[in-house]
Amino acid sequence: MEKKAAPILAIESSCDETACAILDADGTVRADLVASQIADHAQFGGVVPEIAARAHLAILPGMVTEALDRAGLTPADLSAIAATTGPGLIGGLIVGSNFAKAMALAAGKPFYAINHLEAHALTARLPGITPLQPEFPYICLLVSGGHTLLLDVQGVGRYRHLGTTIDDAAGEAFDKVAKLLGLAYPGGPALERLAREGDPTALSLPRPMRGRAGCDFSFSGLKTAVAQKLFQSASALASNAPLPRPMAADCAASFQAAMVDIFADRLDHALRQTPVAHVIVAGGVAANRAIRAALSTIATAHGAQLIAPPLRLCTDNAVMVAWAAQERRRASLGPDPLDAPCRPRWPLTALGPAS
Ligand code: KG4
Ligand code: ZN
């Protein structure tokens, strides 16, 4: 094993994806495995933490062995082992990080405790995944089922919160409205497809926080407004019959249009207060084409460029965790002790040279 490759094996287990990846210091991906647990949770309409933790435990041993096989490496060849230690569901974090710590101890390798949000925020810097590697500072919009964050990324370990949601996460809002429309979990992608058939002006819906100072988000009022409109429609139909498809499509399109307006407004505020050359999007909601297009328009209006990593790296994966560990090592942040705690809540502002 040549020394300069310095491969790091990383484990991600903070939510409902079990993932393991091996990445060289120059960003070469030697293994990238992700097992989605969506099928295990779909019948409950959301992620069940206990089921997630058990699934991570069942999947990880085989997955780590397979990652090493694919990379043609043994634990002795690795330069370090990393795991997400927060934020996320505590059971999954404990399973994944203890697995990584045990490997590090047995192989005598350094351990890196990685913040999941930092991993999302640094992914776009992975060489070769986008035409250009953004320099610091840049703005990162992280929009997933669990997070809605606007970040000023000033450097590795140096983050400033520009805004976050004061209630639901953006993906959660998509999933809840999709459920109201009778779409299966996770409903975001299905809602986007249905929206294509509908009229985005059919329903008059609120745009919470639009025009407000700062960059915070709120989605629960919008979701409630959709629920009320649906309730009125159901009464008008005077039956428990499912919503006719054209009506559901209008509802999906109107909701998505409101989400688009909210994101455009919040990014506009962020770029006014923090002018940067690049805006990065990450998280599952970044797959939404209407939202991406609106963000790109706003970025361009501010002389900035929107960068969206490939979807596989936008959603939860372990490549981003391994890359964050490589970035932290290069910045002389870490390694971390083997008793580094798991932190279900771990704000990015707590990271940095002093942490
Ligand atoms: O990042 P992610 O895969 O997982 C975590 O939340 O950890 O994000 C999943 C979220 C779900 O809420 C899903 O409905 C939403 O991203 N999502 C979308 C789309 N694709 C996924 N929301 C809107 N439009 C989409 N095309
Ligand atoms: Zn995530």
XYZ file of C-alpha atoms and ligand atoms in Angstrom:
382
model
C 0.000 0.000 0.000
C 1.616 3.270 -1.118
C 1.838 5.771 1.748
C 0.690 8.966 0.037
C -2.763 7.503 -0.726
C -3.490 7.641 3.027
C -6.933 5.988 2.707
C -9.549 6.694 5.349
C -12.461 4.315 5.960
C -15.625 6.077 7.128
C -18.972 4.967 8.495
C -22.255 6.918 8.299
C -25.207 5.779 10.445
C -26.874 8.939 11.744
C -30.320 8.330 10.224
C -31.772 5.653 7.944
C -28.869 5.106 5.560
C -26.097 2.694 6.514
C -22.980 3.642 4.573
C -19.278 2.843 4.402
C -16.662 4.388 2.102
C -12.902 4.413 1.638
C -11.298 7.546 0.239
C -7.684 8.502 -0.482
C -6.241 11.847 0.613
C -6.529 13.168 -2.954
C -10.255 12.329 -3.015
C -10.022 9.095 -5.009
C -13.036 6.989 -4.021
C -11.934 3.369 -3.500
C -15.223 2.073 -2.115
C -18.664 3.650 -1.715
C -21.503 1.561 -0.279
C -24.918 2.795 0.840
C -27.822 0.668 2.071
C -31.085 2.563 2.335
C -33.509 1.378 4.995
C -36.516 3.106 3.384
C -38.336 -0.210 2.935
C -37.970 -0.966 6.682
C -39.542 2.355 7.688
C -42.065 3.036 4.882
C -44.952 1.210 6.592
C -44.573 3.555 9.609
C -44.555 6.728 7.464
C -41.221 7.885 8.884
C -37.937 6.719 10.396
C -38.322 4.558 13.535
C -35.097 5.107 15.559
C -35.011 1.652 17.165
C -35.499 -0.119 13.824
C -32.791 2.083 12.288
C -30.239 1.251 15.013
C -30.878 -2.489 14.710
C -30.596 -2.341 10.927
C -27.239 -0.497 11.145
C -25.998 -3.226 13.484
C -27.118 -5.962 11.097
C -25.705 -4.332 7.949
C -22.380 -2.820 9.057
C -20.112 -5.868 9.567
C -20.748 -7.235 6.069
C -20.647 -3.780 4.497
C -17.279 -2.836 6.024
C -15.783 -6.162 4.890
C -17.117 -5.579 1.387
C -15.735 -2.015 1.278
C -12.262 -3.274 2.222
C -12.529 -6.058 -0.382
C -13.552 -3.614 -3.116
C -10.661 -1.302 -2.248
C -8.273 -4.275 -2.066
C -7.175 -3.179 1.420
C -6.929 -4.578 4.924
C -7.472 -2.507 8.097
C -3.671 -2.348 8.434
C -3.475 -0.409 5.127
C -5.814 2.353 6.328
C -4.384 5.631 7.590
C -7.393 6.400 9.803
C -10.976 5.408 10.556
C -13.828 7.905 10.798
C -17.482 7.859 11.784
C -20.341 10.307 12.082
C -20.793 11.030 15.802
C -23.628 13.566 15.441
C -26.027 15.129 14.977
C -28.554 12.364 14.395
C -30.416 9.502 16.024
C -28.474 8.398 19.092
C -28.902 4.628 18.561
C -27.490 4.701 15.040
C -24.671 7.053 16.033
C -23.630 4.707 18.846
C -23.677 1.632 16.575
C -21.642 3.248 13.775
C -19.124 5.102 15.891
C -18.473 2.179 18.241
C -17.882 -0.035 15.223
C -15.351 2.488 13.886
C -13.700 3.002 17.275
C -13.317 -0.758 17.781
C -11.704 -1.057 14.344
C -9.378 1.867 15.107
C -8.382 0.334 18.440
C -7.803 -3.140 16.984
C -5.797 -1.856 14.005
C -3.965 0.831 16.000
C -5.238 3.636 13.745
C -6.314 7.217 14.524
C -10.060 7.894 14.852
C -11.930 10.921 13.481
C -15.308 11.923 14.991
C -17.162 13.655 12.174
C -20.071 16.088 12.342
C -22.676 15.024 9.754
C -23.488 18.638 8.827
C -19.815 19.465 8.295
C -19.563 16.430 6.000
C -22.499 17.717 3.889
C -21.012 21.224 3.851
C -17.567 20.106 2.609
C -18.707 17.529 -0.003
C -18.615 19.996 -2.906
C -14.850 20.410 -2.350
C -14.223 16.753 -3.177
C -12.034 16.956 -6.315
C -13.658 15.959 -9.574
C -17.304 15.853 -8.525
C -18.190 19.285 -9.913
C -16.440 21.201 -12.702
C -14.856 23.503 -10.159
C -13.796 23.042 -6.560
C -15.243 25.956 -4.568
C -12.832 27.993 -2.481
C -13.837 29.279 0.963
C -15.933 31.182 1.793
C -19.161 29.886 0.270
C -22.774 29.519 1.320
C -24.154 26.027 1.864
C -27.897 25.349 1.833
C -28.535 21.994 3.456
C -32.101 20.801 2.915
C -32.986 17.259 3.934
C -35.610 15.342 5.862
C -33.957 16.375 9.130
C -32.216 19.676 8.410
C -32.836 23.067 6.850
C -29.719 25.177 7.253
C -28.132 28.140 5.556
C -24.429 28.215 6.430
C -21.579 30.579 5.804
C -18.711 28.097 5.250
C -15.561 30.083 6.018
C -13.089 27.207 6.235
C -12.713 23.676 7.568
C -14.169 23.811 11.073
C -15.277 27.442 10.631
C -19.020 27.817 10.119
C -21.534 30.568 10.798
C -25.262 29.876 10.968
C -27.115 32.275 8.697
C -30.505 30.688 9.210
C -32.370 27.527 10.087
C -35.946 26.319 10.404
C -37.942 27.355 13.431
C -40.250 24.328 13.067
C -40.279 21.511 10.456
C -37.396 20.643 8.143
C -38.028 21.271 4.446
C -38.020 17.559 3.559
C -40.365 16.885 6.460
C -42.789 19.480 5.018
C -42.614 17.769 1.608
C -43.203 14.375 3.238
C -46.129 15.579 5.364
C -47.904 17.268 2.450
C -47.225 14.218 0.273
C -48.865 12.071 2.943
C -51.925 14.352 2.940
C -52.100 13.764 -0.817
C -51.933 9.997 -0.324
C -48.394 9.585 -1.669
C -46.048 6.980 -0.190
C -43.129 7.871 2.152
C -40.733 9.533 1.471
C -43.092 11.687 -0.535
C -40.820 14.451 -1.842
C -39.929 12.826 -5.190
C -43.530 11.653 -5.803
C -44.861 15.107 -4.958
C -42.468 16.694 -7.455
C -43.684 14.294 -10.172
C -47.341 14.989 -9.372
C -46.703 18.751 -9.342
C -45.753 18.607 -13.033
C -49.404 17.826 -13.878
C -50.837 20.649 -11.784
C -51.379 24.400 -11.814
C -49.003 26.161 -9.363
C -51.441 29.082 -9.060
C -54.513 26.948 -8.307
C -54.321 27.339 -4.504
C -53.458 30.533 -2.709
C -50.939 29.467 -0.043
C -48.819 31.470 2.427
C -45.033 31.976 2.098
C -44.013 31.994 5.792
C -41.063 34.267 6.672
C -40.892 35.752 3.177
C -39.464 39.247 3.361
C -38.570 38.884 7.045
C -35.148 40.016 8.206
C -32.555 37.247 8.533
C -32.526 33.853 6.855
C -34.695 31.634 9.064
C -37.335 29.315 7.611
C -40.762 28.149 8.741
C -42.878 25.501 7.049
C -45.546 24.373 9.513
C -48.001 27.183 8.615
C -47.723 26.270 4.951
C -48.364 22.603 5.698
C -51.393 23.532 7.845
C -52.734 25.768 5.064
C -52.514 22.841 2.625
C -54.309 20.594 5.141
C -57.107 23.175 5.509
C -57.552 23.507 1.736
C -57.727 19.728 1.452
C -60.263 19.569 4.262
C -62.415 22.162 2.459
C -62.121 20.194 -0.799
C -63.104 16.977 0.958
C -66.185 18.712 2.425
C -67.054 20.085 -1.007
C -66.786 16.599 -2.448
C -69.064 15.481 0.406
C -67.473 12.050 0.559
C -64.434 10.194 1.818
C -63.423 9.463 -1.758
C -59.756 10.030 -2.565
C -58.931 13.429 -3.971
C -59.366 13.452 -7.759
C -55.901 13.392 -9.356
C -56.171 16.831 -11.046
C -57.018 18.370 -7.662
C -54.128 16.584 -5.953
C -51.804 17.718 -8.745
C -52.917 21.355 -8.338
C -52.299 21.052 -4.621
C -48.811 19.560 -5.142
C -47.917 22.225 -7.705
C -49.173 25.067 -5.490
C -47.297 23.741 -2.458
C -44.090 23.310 -4.442
C -44.446 26.844 -5.839
C -44.691 28.170 -2.272
C -41.563 26.182 -1.268
C -39.707 27.557 -4.302
C -40.628 31.135 -3.345
C -39.555 30.591 0.257
C -36.136 29.205 -0.750
C -35.578 31.940 -3.303
C -36.377 34.632 -0.749
C -34.186 33.158 1.985
C -31.195 32.657 -0.331
C -31.655 36.208 -1.592
C -31.420 37.453 2.007
C -28.382 35.273 2.708
C -26.517 36.582 -0.341
C -27.390 40.191 0.497
C -25.903 39.835 3.950
C -23.039 37.504 2.956
C -21.922 38.009 -0.644
C -19.969 34.973 -1.908
C -18.970 33.549 -5.287
C -20.492 30.097 -4.758
C -23.620 28.571 -3.272
C -23.645 24.831 -2.582
C -26.819 22.803 -2.137
C -26.936 19.486 -0.301
C -29.577 17.149 1.133
C -32.365 15.169 -0.499
C -34.571 18.197 -1.218
C -31.751 19.520 -3.437
C -32.975 16.890 -5.928
C -36.059 19.039 -6.565
C -35.596 20.616 -9.991
C -37.939 23.554 -9.407
C -36.089 24.477 -6.215
C -32.680 24.063 -7.845
C -33.713 26.263 -10.778
C -34.964 29.015 -8.453
C -31.800 28.897 -6.338
C -29.670 29.079 -9.459
C -31.586 32.165 -10.676
C -31.109 33.945 -7.349
C -27.412 33.024 -7.173
C -26.860 34.337 -10.710
C -28.658 37.581 -9.859
C -26.061 38.067 -7.111
C -23.143 37.242 -9.411
C -22.701 33.865 -7.702
C -22.817 30.322 -9.044
C -24.941 27.465 -7.721
C -23.096 24.175 -7.337
C -25.069 20.991 -6.791
C -23.018 17.839 -6.216
C -24.403 14.678 -7.865
C -27.486 13.509 -5.997
C -25.734 10.429 -4.661
C -23.381 12.737 -2.748
C -26.162 15.213 -1.797
C -28.055 12.565 0.144
C -26.572 10.648 3.072
C -23.417 8.698 2.200
C -20.052 7.841 3.738
C -17.849 9.391 1.032
C -18.682 12.787 2.512
C -17.708 11.557 5.989
C -14.359 10.212 4.741
C -13.747 13.459 2.826
C -14.491 15.571 5.935
C -11.955 13.439 7.832
C -9.361 14.029 5.088
C -10.076 17.771 5.195
C -9.809 17.843 8.988
C -6.548 15.931 8.953
C -5.098 18.348 6.372
C -6.211 21.245 8.583
C -4.608 19.542 11.639
C -8.021 19.229 13.317
C -8.023 15.854 15.025
C -7.649 12.937 15.342
C -10.140 12.539 18.145
C -9.948 10.412 21.286
C -11.642 7.012 21.324
C -13.996 8.263 24.029
C -15.272 11.090 21.799
C -18.994 11.250 22.636
C -21.956 10.815 20.302
C -23.950 14.045 20.138
C -27.557 13.832 18.895
C -27.451 17.644 18.794
C -24.150 19.085 17.657
C -24.231 22.574 16.172
C -21.555 23.313 13.603
C -20.665 26.443 15.450
C -19.235 24.196 18.195
C -16.541 22.932 15.821
C -13.269 24.579 14.993
C -9.647 24.790 15.958
C -10.440 24.949 19.660
C -12.825 21.960 19.731
O -30.876 13.888 2.587
P -31.964 12.870 2.553
O -31.896 11.790 1.506
O -32.112 12.117 3.908
C -32.198 12.704 5.157
O -33.142 13.471 5.413
O -31.315 12.381 5.957
O -33.324 13.687 2.377
C -34.556 13.035 2.323
C -35.635 14.080 2.154
C -37.026 13.486 2.262
O -37.791 14.313 3.095
C -37.501 13.506 0.824
O -38.902 13.593 0.691
C -36.827 14.746 0.291
O -35.532 14.696 0.862
N -36.741 14.725 -1.167
C -37.364 15.613 -1.964
C -37.079 15.221 -3.302
N -36.272 14.114 -3.252
C -36.077 13.836 -1.927
N -38.131 16.677 -1.687
C -38.602 17.379 -2.726
N -38.404 17.066 -4.021
C -37.642 16.007 -4.352
N -37.424 15.692 -5.621
Zn -27.794 14.230 5.892
